[in-house]
PDB file of N, CA and C in Angstrom:
ATOM      1  N   MET A  24      -9.425 -28.108 -39.716  1.00 86.00           N
ATOM      2  CA  MET A  24      -8.838 -27.944 -39.039  1.00 86.00           C
ATOM      3  C   MET A  24      -9.404 -28.720 -38.153  1.00 86.00           C
ATOM      4  N   VAL A  25     -10.788 -28.407 -37.289  1.00 90.00           N
ATOM      5  CA  VAL A  25     -12.089 -28.660 -37.072  1.00 90.00           C
ATOM      6  C   VAL A  25     -12.440 -30.115 -36.733  1.00 90.00           C
ATOM      7  N   ARG A  26     -12.371 -30.894 -37.869  1.00 90.00           N
ATOM      8  CA  ARG A  26     -11.901 -32.359 -37.968  1.00 90.00           C
ATOM      9  C   ARG A  26     -10.082 -32.949 -37.146  1.00 90.00           C
ATOM     10  N   MET A  27      -9.059 -32.105 -37.699  1.00 90.00           N
ATOM     11  CA  MET A  27      -8.262 -32.480 -37.450  1.00 90.00           C
ATOM     12  C   MET A  27      -8.057 -32.274 -35.973  1.00 90.00           C
ATOM     13  N   LEU A  28      -8.199 -30.963 -34.857  1.00 92.00           N
ATOM     14  CA  LEU A  28      -8.456 -31.101 -33.060  1.00 92.00           C
ATOM     15  C   LEU A  28      -9.500 -32.097 -33.166  1.00 92.00           C
ATOM     16  N   ALA A  29     -10.267 -32.998 -33.934  1.00 93.00           N
ATOM     17  CA  ALA A  29     -11.345 -33.559 -33.093  1.00 93.00           C
ATOM     18  C   ALA A  29     -10.498 -34.843 -33.019  1.00 93.00           C
ATOM     19  N   THR A  30      -9.087 -35.269 -33.791  1.00 92.00           N
ATOM     20  CA  THR A  30      -8.797 -36.238 -33.813  1.00 92.00           C
ATOM     21  C   THR A  30      -8.496 -36.680 -32.794  1.00 92.00           C
ATOM     22  N   ILE A  31      -6.973 -34.872 -32.825  1.00 92.00           N
ATOM     23  CA  ILE A  31      -6.227 -34.879 -31.908  1.00 92.00           C
ATOM     24  C   ILE A  31      -6.580 -35.122 -30.775  1.00 92.00           C
ATOM     25  N   TYR A  32      -7.423 -34.554 -30.745  1.00 94.00           N
ATOM     26  CA  TYR A  32      -8.505 -34.695 -28.727  1.00 94.00           C
ATOM     27  C   TYR A  32      -8.576 -35.881 -28.548  1.00 94.00           C
ATOM     28  N   GLN A  33      -9.139 -36.624 -29.451  1.00 94.00           N
ATOM     29  CA  GLN A  33      -9.537 -38.111 -29.395  1.00 94.00           C
ATOM     30  C   GLN A  33      -7.762 -39.507 -29.128  1.00 94.00           C
ATOM     31  N   LEU A  34      -6.769 -38.601 -29.359  1.00 91.00           N
ATOM     32  CA  LEU A  34      -5.683 -39.410 -29.804  1.00 91.00           C
ATOM     33  C   LEU A  34      -5.392 -39.403 -27.991  1.00 91.00           C
ATOM     34  N   LEU A  35      -5.076 -38.217 -27.901  1.00 92.00           N
ATOM     35  CA  LEU A  35      -4.912 -37.254 -26.203  1.00 92.00           C
ATOM     36  C   LEU A  35      -5.788 -38.556 -25.389  1.00 92.00           C
ATOM     37  N   ALA A  36      -6.343 -38.462 -25.536  1.00 94.00           N
ATOM     38  CA  ALA A  36      -7.722 -38.512 -24.868  1.00 94.00           C
ATOM     39  C   ALA A  36      -7.382 -40.499 -24.358  1.00 94.00           C
ATOM     40  N   THR A  37      -7.529 -40.954 -25.272  1.00 92.00           N
ATOM     41  CA  THR A  37      -7.307 -42.859 -25.477  1.00 92.00           C
ATOM     42  C   THR A  37      -5.544 -42.940 -25.431  1.00 92.00           C
ATOM     43  N   GLY A  38      -5.049 -41.977 -25.745  1.00 86.00           N
ATOM     44  CA  GLY A  38      -3.812 -42.558 -25.113  1.00 86.00           C
ATOM     45  C   GLY A  38      -2.975 -43.141 -26.737  1.00 86.00           C
ATOM     46  N   THR A  39      -3.399 -42.978 -27.488  1.00 86.00           N
ATOM     47  CA  THR A  39      -2.740 -43.592 -28.497  1.00 86.00           C
ATOM     48  C   THR A  39      -1.993 -42.539 -29.873  1.00 86.00           C
ATOM     49  N   VAL A  40      -1.820 -43.479 -30.978  1.00 85.00           N
ATOM     50  CA  VAL A  40      -0.600 -41.919 -31.319  1.00 85.00           C
ATOM     51  C   VAL A  40      -0.433 -42.598 -32.652  1.00 85.00           C
ATOM     52  N   CYS A  41      -0.101 -41.357 -33.780  1.00 88.00           N
ATOM     53  CA  CYS A  41      -0.861 -41.722 -35.128  1.00 88.00           C
ATOM     54  C   CYS A  41       0.542 -41.082 -36.065  1.00 88.00           C
ATOM     55  N   THR A  42       0.781 -41.494 -36.987  1.00 87.00           N
ATOM     56  CA  THR A  42       1.595 -41.308 -37.948  1.00 87.00           C
ATOM     57  C   THR A  42       0.843 -39.834 -38.622  1.00 87.00           C
ATOM     58  N   LYS A  43       1.597 -39.043 -39.357  1.00 88.00           N
ATOM     59  CA  LYS A  43       0.805 -37.045 -39.633  1.00 88.00           C
ATOM     60  C   LYS A  43       0.204 -37.826 -41.310  1.00 88.00           C
ATOM     61  N   ARG A  44       0.892 -39.133 -41.506  1.00 88.00           N
ATOM     62  CA  ARG A  44       0.157 -39.741 -43.167  1.00 88.00           C
ATOM     63  C   ARG A  44      -1.163 -40.481 -42.086  1.00 88.00           C
ATOM     64  N   GLU A  45      -0.733 -41.766 -41.089  1.00 89.00           N
ATOM     65  CA  GLU A  45      -1.981 -41.519 -41.161  1.00 89.00           C
ATOM     66  C   GLU A  45      -3.513 -40.671 -40.619  1.00 89.00           C
ATOM     67  N   LEU A  46      -2.994 -39.310 -40.563  1.00 89.00           N
ATOM     68  CA  LEU A  46      -3.736 -38.228 -40.488  1.00 89.00           C
ATOM     69  C   LEU A  46      -4.069 -37.659 -41.578  1.00 89.00           C
ATOM     70  N   TYR A  47      -3.693 -37.754 -42.715  1.00 90.00           N
ATOM     71  CA  TYR A  47      -3.818 -37.303 -43.965  1.00 90.00           C
ATOM     72  C   TYR A  47      -5.030 -38.118 -44.423  1.00 90.00           C
ATOM     73  N   TYR A  48      -4.390 -39.316 -44.343  1.00 90.00           N
ATOM     74  CA  TYR A  48      -5.743 -40.659 -44.831  1.00 90.00           C
ATOM     75  C   TYR A  48      -7.538 -41.133 -44.133  1.00 90.00           C
ATOM     76  N   LEU A  49      -6.841 -40.078 -42.868  1.00 88.00           N
ATOM     77  CA  LEU A  49      -7.885 -39.969 -42.127  1.00 88.00           C
ATOM     78  C   LEU A  49      -8.585 -39.217 -42.184  1.00 88.00           C
ATOM     79  N   HIS A  50      -8.411 -38.023 -43.337  1.00 84.00           N
ATOM     80  CA  HIS A  50      -9.391 -36.770 -44.122  1.00 84.00           C
ATOM     81  C   HIS A  50      -9.008 -36.760 -45.120  1.00 84.00           C
ATOM     82  N   LEU A  51      -9.087 -37.970 -45.028  1.00 86.00           N
ATOM     83  CA  LEU A  51      -8.853 -38.179 -47.340  1.00 86.00           C
ATOM     84  C   LEU A  51     -10.295 -36.712 -47.603  1.00 86.00           C
ATOM     85  N   GLU A  52     -10.931 -36.776 -47.225  1.00 86.00           N
ATOM     86  CA  GLU A  52     -12.344 -36.054 -47.819  1.00 86.00           C
ATOM     87  C   GLU A  52     -12.332 -35.090 -47.694  1.00 86.00           C
ATOM     88  N   LEU A  53     -11.364 -34.223 -46.703  1.00 83.00           N
ATOM     89  CA  LEU A  53     -10.876 -33.062 -46.871  1.00 83.00           C
ATOM     90  C   LEU A  53     -10.005 -32.202 -47.116  1.00 83.00           C
ATOM     91  N   ALA A  54      -8.904 -32.951 -46.951  1.00 81.00           N
ATOM     92  CA  ALA A  54      -7.488 -32.786 -47.460  1.00 81.00           C
ATOM     93  C   ALA A  54      -7.318 -32.709 -49.227  1.00 81.00           C
ATOM     94  N   GLN A  55      -6.826 -31.521 -49.614  1.00 82.00           N
ATOM     95  CA  GLN A  55      -6.605 -31.793 -51.326  1.00 82.00           C
ATOM     96  C   GLN A  55      -5.761 -33.097 -51.490  1.00 82.00           C
ATOM     97  N   THR A  56      -4.363 -33.003 -50.378  1.00 87.00           N
ATOM     98  CA  THR A  56      -2.957 -32.916 -50.621  1.00 87.00           C
ATOM     99  C   THR A  56      -2.529 -33.254 -49.717  1.00 87.00           C
ATOM    100  N   PRO A  57      -1.283 -34.568 -49.578  1.00 88.00           N
ATOM    101  CA  PRO A  57      -0.804 -34.379 -47.292  1.00 88.00           C
ATOM    102  C   PRO A  57      -0.218 -33.117 -47.277  1.00 88.00           C
ATOM    103  N   ALA A  58       0.061 -31.998 -48.397  1.00 89.00           N
ATOM    104  CA  ALA A  58       1.229 -31.039 -47.752  1.00 89.00           C
ATOM    105  C   ALA A  58       0.112 -30.031 -47.977  1.00 89.00           C
ATOM    106  N   TYR A  59      -1.398 -30.742 -47.436  1.00 89.00           N
ATOM    107  CA  TYR A  59      -2.393 -29.232 -46.850  1.00 89.00           C
ATOM    108  C   TYR A  59      -2.899 -29.922 -45.456  1.00 89.00           C
ATOM    109  N   THR A  60      -3.178 -31.368 -45.212  1.00 89.00           N
ATOM    110  CA  THR A  60      -2.888 -31.896 -43.683  1.00 89.00           C
ATOM    111  C   THR A  60      -1.561 -31.843 -43.076  1.00 89.00           C
ATOM    112  N   TYR A  61      -0.605 -31.400 -43.835  1.00 90.00           N
ATOM    113  CA  TYR A  61       0.732 -30.941 -42.361  1.00 90.00           C
ATOM    114  C   TYR A  61       0.945 -29.912 -42.145  1.00 90.00           C
ATOM    115  N   ALA A  62       0.537 -28.668 -43.081  1.00 90.00           N
ATOM    116  CA  ALA A  62       0.059 -27.372 -43.200  1.00 90.00           C
ATOM    117  C   ALA A  62      -0.759 -27.112 -42.007  1.00 90.00           C
ATOM    118  N   ALA A  63      -2.040 -27.400 -41.898  1.00 90.00           N
ATOM    119  CA  ALA A  63      -3.295 -27.315 -40.923  1.00 90.00           C
ATOM    120  C   ALA A  63      -2.798 -27.221 -39.825  1.00 90.00           C
ATOM    121  N   LEU A  64      -2.051 -29.125 -39.581  1.00 91.00           N
ATOM    122  CA  LEU A  64      -1.321 -29.777 -38.230  1.00 91.00           C
ATOM    123  C   LEU A  64      -0.533 -28.588 -37.936  1.00 91.00           C
ATOM    124  N   ASP A  65       0.475 -27.776 -39.054  1.00 93.00           N
ATOM    125  CA  ASP A  65       1.336 -26.909 -38.545  1.00 93.00           C
ATOM    126  C   ASP A  65       0.581 -25.846 -37.721  1.00 93.00           C
ATOM    127  N   ASP A  66      -0.586 -24.787 -38.277  1.00 93.00           N
ATOM    128  CA  ASP A  66      -1.444 -23.825 -37.917  1.00 93.00           C
ATOM    129  C   ASP A  66      -1.740 -24.150 -36.507  1.00 93.00           C
ATOM    130  N   ILE A  67      -2.277 -26.079 -36.047  1.00 93.00           N
ATOM    131  CA  ILE A  67      -2.849 -26.240 -35.110  1.00 93.00           C
ATOM    132  C   ILE A  67      -1.582 -26.129 -33.992  1.00 93.00           C
ATOM    133  N   SER A  68      -0.381 -26.726 -34.179  1.00 93.00           N
ATOM    134  CA  SER A  68       1.120 -26.265 -33.757  1.00 93.00           C
ATOM    135  C   SER A  68       1.203 -25.216 -32.851  1.00 93.00           C
ATOM    136  N   ALA A  69       1.048 -24.479 -33.424  1.00 94.00           N
ATOM    137  CA  ALA A  69       1.429 -23.178 -33.665  1.00 94.00           C
ATOM    138  C   ALA A  69      -0.223 -22.943 -32.413  1.00 94.00           C
ATOM    139  N   LEU A  70      -1.197 -22.843 -32.665  1.00 93.00           N
ATOM    140  CA  LEU A  70      -2.561 -22.463 -32.518  1.00 93.00           C
ATOM    141  C   LEU A  70      -2.459 -22.401 -30.845  1.00 93.00           C
ATOM    142  N   LEU A  71      -1.859 -24.161 -30.733  1.00 92.00           N
ATOM    143  CA  LEU A  71      -1.516 -24.817 -29.049  1.00 92.00           C
ATOM    144  C   LEU A  71      -0.605 -24.510 -28.149  1.00 92.00           C
ATOM    145  N   ASP A  72       0.559 -23.640 -29.630  1.00 94.00           N
ATOM    146  CA  ASP A  72       1.810 -23.996 -28.754  1.00 94.00           C
ATOM    147  C   ASP A  72       2.130 -24.939 -28.643  1.00 94.00           C
ATOM    148  N   ALA A  73       2.057 -25.931 -28.780  1.00 91.00           N
ATOM    149  CA  ALA A  73       2.711 -27.866 -28.492  1.00 91.00           C
ATOM    150  C   ALA A  73       2.950 -28.156 -29.958  1.00 91.00           C
ATOM    151  N   ASP A  74       4.546 -28.265 -29.551  1.00 89.00           N
ATOM    152  CA  ASP A  74       4.503 -29.987 -31.013  1.00 89.00           C
ATOM    153  C   ASP A  74       4.063 -30.561 -31.489  1.00 89.00           C
ATOM    154  N   PRO A  75       4.163 -31.160 -32.480  1.00 89.00           N
ATOM    155  CA  PRO A  75       3.192 -32.484 -33.501  1.00 89.00           C
ATOM    156  C   PRO A  75       3.138 -34.244 -32.031  1.00 89.00           C
ATOM    157  N   TRP A  76       4.807 -34.143 -31.888  1.00 85.00           N
ATOM    158  CA  TRP A  76       5.137 -35.109 -31.048  1.00 85.00           C
ATOM    159  C   TRP A  76       3.844 -34.342 -29.912  1.00 85.00           C
ATOM    160  N   GLU A  77       3.804 -33.852 -29.114  1.00 88.00           N
ATOM    161  CA  GLU A  77       2.939 -33.191 -27.652  1.00 88.00           C
ATOM    162  C   GLU A  77       1.485 -33.255 -27.712  1.00 88.00           C
ATOM    163  N   MET A  78       0.810 -33.457 -29.341  1.00 91.00           N
ATOM    164  CA  MET A  78      -0.065 -34.702 -29.642  1.00 91.00           C
ATOM    165  C   MET A  78      -0.438 -35.977 -30.184  1.00 91.00           C
ATOM    166  N   ASN A  79       0.993 -36.493 -29.513  1.00 88.00           N
ATOM    167  CA  ASN A  79       0.607 -37.970 -30.294  1.00 88.00           C
ATOM    168  C   ASN A  79       0.848 -38.082 -31.314  1.00 88.00           C
ATOM    169  N   VAL A  80       0.637 -37.189 -32.424  1.00 90.00           N
ATOM    170  CA  VAL A  80       1.796 -37.151 -33.946  1.00 90.00           C
ATOM    171  C   VAL A  80       2.586 -36.716 -34.330  1.00 90.00           C
ATOM    172  N   PHE A  81       3.393 -38.236 -34.809  1.00 85.00           N
ATOM    173  CA  PHE A  81       5.241 -38.139 -34.802  1.00 85.00           C
ATOM    174  C   PHE A  81       4.633 -38.593 -36.043  1.00 85.00           C
ATOM    175  N   ASN A  82       5.575 -37.982 -36.777  1.00 80.00           N
ATOM    176  CA  ASN A  82       6.713 -38.686 -38.356  1.00 80.00           C
ATOM    177  C   ASN A  82       6.353 -39.556 -38.855  1.00 80.00           C
ATOM    178  N   THR A  83       6.621 -40.363 -40.049  1.00 74.00           N
ATOM    179  CA  THR A  83       6.880 -41.949 -40.020  1.00 74.00           C
ATOM    180  C   THR A  83       8.273 -42.603 -40.137  1.00 74.00           C
ATOM    181  N   ALA A  84       7.738 -43.316 -39.550  1.00 68.00           N
ATOM    182  CA  ALA A  84       9.410 -43.947 -38.914  1.00 68.00           C
ATOM    183  C   ALA A  84      10.762 -44.145 -39.681  1.00 68.00           C
ATOM    184  N   LYS A  85      11.368 -43.739 -39.763  1.00 70.00           N
ATOM    185  CA  LYS A  85      12.711 -43.674 -41.086  1.00 70.00           C
ATOM    186  C   LYS A  85      13.961 -44.062 -39.676  1.00 70.00           C
ATOM    187  N   GLY A  86      14.464 -45.455 -40.677  1.00 77.00           N
ATOM    188  CA  GLY A  86      15.985 -45.628 -40.284  1.00 77.00           C
ATOM    189  C   GLY A  86      14.836 -47.778 -39.791  1.00 77.00           C
ATOM    190  N   LEU A  87      16.417 -47.898 -39.615  1.00 82.00           N
ATOM    191  CA  LEU A  87      16.683 -49.287 -38.423  1.00 82.00           C
ATOM    192  C   LEU A  87      17.786 -49.120 -37.907  1.00 82.00           C
ATOM    193  N   ILE A  88      17.438 -49.692 -36.209  1.00 83.00           N
ATOM    194  CA  ILE A  88      18.167 -50.139 -35.575  1.00 83.00           C
ATOM    195  C   ILE A  88      19.084 -51.387 -35.485  1.00 83.00           C
ATOM    196  N   ALA A  89      19.873 -51.663 -35.178  1.00 85.00           N
ATOM    197  CA  ALA A  89      20.768 -53.555 -35.686  1.00 85.00           C
ATOM    198  C   ALA A  89      21.410 -53.411 -34.071  1.00 85.00           C
ATOM    199  N   GLY A  90      22.243 -54.420 -33.671  1.00 86.00           N
ATOM    200  CA  GLY A  90      23.085 -55.024 -32.722  1.00 86.00           C
ATOM    201  C   GLY A  90      22.429 -55.402 -32.043  1.00 86.00           C
ATOM    202  N   PRO A  91      23.685 -54.779 -30.649  1.00 88.00           N
ATOM    203  CA  PRO A  91      23.278 -56.022 -29.210  1.00 88.00           C
ATOM    204  C   PRO A  91      22.950 -54.958 -28.344  1.00 88.00           C
ATOM    205  N   LEU A  92      21.885 -54.471 -29.057  1.00 87.00           N
ATOM    206  CA  LEU A  92      20.608 -53.916 -27.653  1.00 87.00           C
ATOM    207  C   LEU A  92      19.000 -53.845 -27.538  1.00 87.00           C
ATOM    208  N   MET A  93      19.400 -53.477 -26.301  1.00 89.00           N
ATOM    209  CA  MET A  93      17.787 -53.265 -26.325  1.00 89.00           C
ATOM    210  C   MET A  93      16.797 -52.198 -25.067  1.00 89.00           C
ATOM    211  N   LEU A  94      16.020 -51.182 -25.983  1.00 89.00           N
ATOM    212  CA  LEU A  94      15.187 -50.553 -25.426  1.00 89.00           C
ATOM    213  C   LEU A  94      13.535 -51.201 -24.677  1.00 89.00           C
ATOM    214  N   THR A  95      13.612 -50.309 -23.432  1.00 91.00           N
ATOM    215  CA  THR A  95      12.759 -50.893 -23.223  1.00 91.00           C
ATOM    216  C   THR A  95      12.042 -49.072 -22.865  1.00 91.00           C
ATOM    217  N   LEU A  96      11.099 -49.172 -23.273  1.00 86.00           N
ATOM    218  CA  LEU A  96       9.680 -48.392 -23.018  1.00 86.00           C
ATOM    219  C   LEU A  96       9.019 -47.975 -22.417  1.00 86.00           C
ATOM    220  N   SER A  97       8.588 -46.999 -21.764  1.00 85.00           N
ATOM    221  CA  SER A  97       7.691 -46.054 -20.997  1.00 85.00           C
ATOM    222  C   SER A  97       6.032 -47.373 -20.878  1.00 85.00           C
ATOM    223  N   CYS A  98       6.069 -48.196 -22.087  1.00 84.00           N
ATOM    224  CA  CYS A  98       4.957 -48.393 -21.473  1.00 84.00           C
ATOM    225  C   CYS A  98       4.716 -49.833 -21.066  1.00 84.00           C
ATOM    226  N   GLY A  99       6.343 -50.581 -20.553  1.00 86.00           N
ATOM    227  CA  GLY A  99       6.930 -51.897 -20.583  1.00 86.00           C
ATOM    228  C   GLY A  99       7.481 -52.477 -21.783  1.00 86.00           C
ATOM    229  N   GLN A 100       7.477 -52.119 -22.531  1.00 86.00           N
ATOM    230  CA  GLN A 100       7.454 -52.553 -23.728  1.00 86.00           C
ATOM    231  C   GLN A 100       9.204 -52.758 -23.657  1.00 86.00           C
ATOM    232  N   THR A 101       9.563 -54.248 -24.701  1.00 88.00           N
ATOM    233  CA  THR A 101      10.927 -54.164 -25.325  1.00 88.00           C
ATOM    234  C   THR A 101      11.283 -54.257 -26.655  1.00 88.00           C
ATOM    235  N   ILE A 102      11.909 -53.367 -27.110  1.00 87.00           N
ATOM    236  CA  ILE A 102      12.718 -54.103 -28.810  1.00 87.00           C
ATOM    237  C   ILE A 102      13.417 -54.008 -28.110  1.00 87.00           C
ATOM    238  N   ASP A 103      13.457 -55.575 -29.049  1.00 88.00           N
ATOM    239  CA  ASP A 103      15.138 -56.195 -28.932  1.00 88.00           C
ATOM    240  C   ASP A 103      15.331 -55.900 -30.215  1.00 88.00           C
ATOM    241  N   CYS A 104      16.693 -55.227 -30.106  1.00 86.00           N
ATOM    242  CA  CYS A 104      17.978 -54.311 -31.670  1.00 86.00           C
ATOM    243  C   CYS A 104      18.127 -55.919 -32.551  1.00 86.00           C
ATOM    244  N   ASN A 105      18.890 -56.466 -31.811  1.00 86.00           N
ATOM    245  CA  ASN A 105      20.265 -57.719 -32.337  1.00 86.00           C
ATOM    246  C   ASN A 105      18.941 -58.456 -33.529  1.00 86.00           C
ATOM    247  N   THR A 106      18.788 -58.478 -34.778  1.00 81.00           N
ATOM    248  CA  THR A 106      18.093 -58.787 -35.226  1.00 81.00           C
ATOM    249  C   THR A 106      18.840 -58.499 -36.791  1.00 81.00           C
ATOM    250  N   ARG A 107      18.774 -59.334 -37.280  1.00 79.00           N
ATOM    251  CA  ARG A 107      19.763 -59.554 -38.789  1.00 79.00           C
ATOM    252  C   ARG A 107      19.901 -58.209 -39.311  1.00 79.00           C
ATOM    253  N   TRP A 108      18.258 -57.723 -40.050  1.00 81.00           N
ATOM    254  CA  TRP A 108      17.710 -56.795 -40.654  1.00 81.00           C
ATOM    255  C   TRP A 108      17.500 -55.480 -40.019  1.00 81.00           C
ATOM    256  N   GLY A 109      17.767 -55.608 -38.817  1.00 79.00           N
ATOM    257  CA  GLY A 109      17.020 -54.840 -37.603  1.00 79.00           C
ATOM    258  C   GLY A 109      15.762 -54.596 -37.775  1.00 79.00           C
ATOM    259  N   THR A 110      15.840 -53.347 -35.994  1.00 81.00           N
ATOM    260  CA  THR A 110      14.203 -52.899 -36.399  1.00 81.00           C
ATOM    261  C   THR A 110      13.788 -51.386 -36.078  1.00 81.00           C
ATOM    262  N   SER A 111      12.450 -51.267 -36.704  1.00 79.00           N
ATOM    263  CA  SER A 111      12.259 -49.977 -36.890  1.00 79.00           C
ATOM    264  C   SER A 111      12.496 -48.896 -35.535  1.00 79.00           C
ATOM    265  N   VAL A 112      13.542 -47.685 -35.996  1.00 78.00           N
ATOM    266  CA  VAL A 112      12.966 -46.397 -35.348  1.00 78.00           C
ATOM    267  C   VAL A 112      11.562 -46.382 -34.198  1.00 78.00           C
ATOM    268  N   PRO A 113      11.822 -46.328 -32.586  1.00 77.00           N
ATOM    269  CA  PRO A 113      10.766 -46.242 -32.019  1.00 77.00           C
ATOM    270  C   PRO A 113       9.573 -44.955 -32.813  1.00 77.00           C
ATOM    271  N   LEU A 114       8.153 -44.612 -33.175  1.00 71.00           N
ATOM    272  CA  LEU A 114       8.121 -42.864 -33.086  1.00 71.00           C
ATOM    273  C   LEU A 114       8.120 -42.611 -32.166  1.00 71.00           C
ATOM    274  N   ASP A 115       7.412 -41.970 -31.496  1.00 74.00           N
ATOM    275  CA  ASP A 115       8.323 -42.013 -30.256  1.00 74.00           C
ATOM    276  C   ASP A 115       8.956 -42.410 -29.281  1.00 74.00           C
ATOM    277  N   VAL A 116      10.426 -41.751 -29.507  1.00 76.00           N
ATOM    278  CA  VAL A 116      11.968 -41.871 -29.144  1.00 76.00           C
ATOM    279  C   VAL A 116      12.446 -41.550 -27.957  1.00 76.00           C
ATOM    280  N   GLY A 117      11.705 -40.603 -27.290  1.00 76.00           N
ATOM    281  CA  GLY A 117      11.255 -40.053 -26.388  1.00 76.00           C
ATOM    282  C   GLY A 117      10.619 -40.757 -24.713  1.00 76.00           C
ATOM    283  N   SER A 118      10.119 -41.505 -25.305  1.00 79.00           N
ATOM    284  CA  SER A 118       9.308 -42.623 -25.210  1.00 79.00           C
ATOM    285  C   SER A 118      10.043 -44.042 -24.943  1.00 79.00           C
ATOM    286  N   VAL A 119      11.786 -43.820 -24.834  1.00 84.00           N
ATOM    287  CA  VAL A 119      12.726 -44.947 -24.334  1.00 84.00           C
ATOM    288  C   VAL A 119      12.923 -44.246 -23.301  1.00 84.00           C
ATOM    289  N   VAL A 120      13.197 -45.480 -22.243  1.00 90.00           N
ATOM    290  CA  VAL A 120      13.583 -44.918 -21.028  1.00 90.00           C
ATOM    291  C   VAL A 120      14.260 -45.873 -20.145  1.00 90.00           C
ATOM    292  N   GLU A 121      14.666 -46.806 -20.484  1.00 90.00           N
ATOM    293  CA  GLU A 121      16.093 -48.234 -20.658  1.00 90.00           C
ATOM    294  C   GLU A 121      16.540 -47.984 -22.062  1.00 90.00           C
ATOM    295  N   ILE A 122      18.054 -48.126 -21.846  1.00 89.00           N
ATOM    296  CA  ILE A 122      18.870 -48.686 -22.970  1.00 89.00           C
ATOM    297  C   ILE A 122      19.809 -50.101 -22.206  1.00 89.00           C
ATOM    298  N   GLN A 123      19.647 -51.011 -23.006  1.00 89.00           N
ATOM    299  CA  GLN A 123      20.952 -51.993 -22.181  1.00 89.00           C
ATOM    300  C   GLN A 123      21.545 -52.063 -23.349  1.00 89.00           C
ATOM    301  N   LEU A 124      23.095 -51.689 -23.453  1.00 88.00           N
ATOM    302  CA  LEU A 124      24.173 -52.382 -24.427  1.00 88.00           C
ATOM    303  C   LEU A 124      25.361 -53.226 -23.998  1.00 88.00           C
ATOM    304  N   THR A 125      25.526 -54.326 -24.124  1.00 82.00           N
ATOM    305  CA  THR A 125      25.838 -55.302 -24.421  1.00 82.00           C
ATOM    306  C   THR A 125      27.786 -54.899 -24.946  1.00 82.00           C
ATOM    307  N   ALA A 126      27.824 -54.346 -26.217  1.00 75.00           N
ATOM    308  CA  ALA A 126      28.939 -53.696 -27.017  1.00 75.00           C
ATOM    309  C   ALA A 126      29.824 -52.839 -26.488  1.00 75.00           C
ATOM    310  N   LYS A 127      31.053 -53.009 -26.545  1.00 75.00           N
ATOM    311  CA  LYS A 127      32.428 -51.814 -26.348  1.00 75.00           C
ATOM    312  C   LYS A 127      32.067 -50.806 -26.720  1.00 75.00           C
ATOM    313  N   LEU A 128      31.945 -49.745 -25.868  1.00 68.00           N
ATOM    314  CA  LEU A 128      31.705 -47.996 -26.869  1.00 68.00           C
ATOM    315  C   LEU A 128      33.169 -47.726 -26.654  1.00 68.00           C
TER     316      LEU A 128
END
């Protein structure tokens, strides 16, 4: 748990993010299974009274977005979802600050 706390501190200090799966692979020598890492992360969340995304640890992106949609993230990056195969859902959906949509609702 101490090594994971150090990693979380580094994520927060540098403003970077990682997935739960990446956290497992960062501490592969200490964790027997991914479930062990996820349980330790849950314990750390309870200890700090913070959700994992508040510690810059996110679930792996699942799903695609496709259509006449532009997303603007808080970092200034724009994501164009108007692709044939779709675009991955951003890990931090809370960082979406603007949605531009040309479709009729």
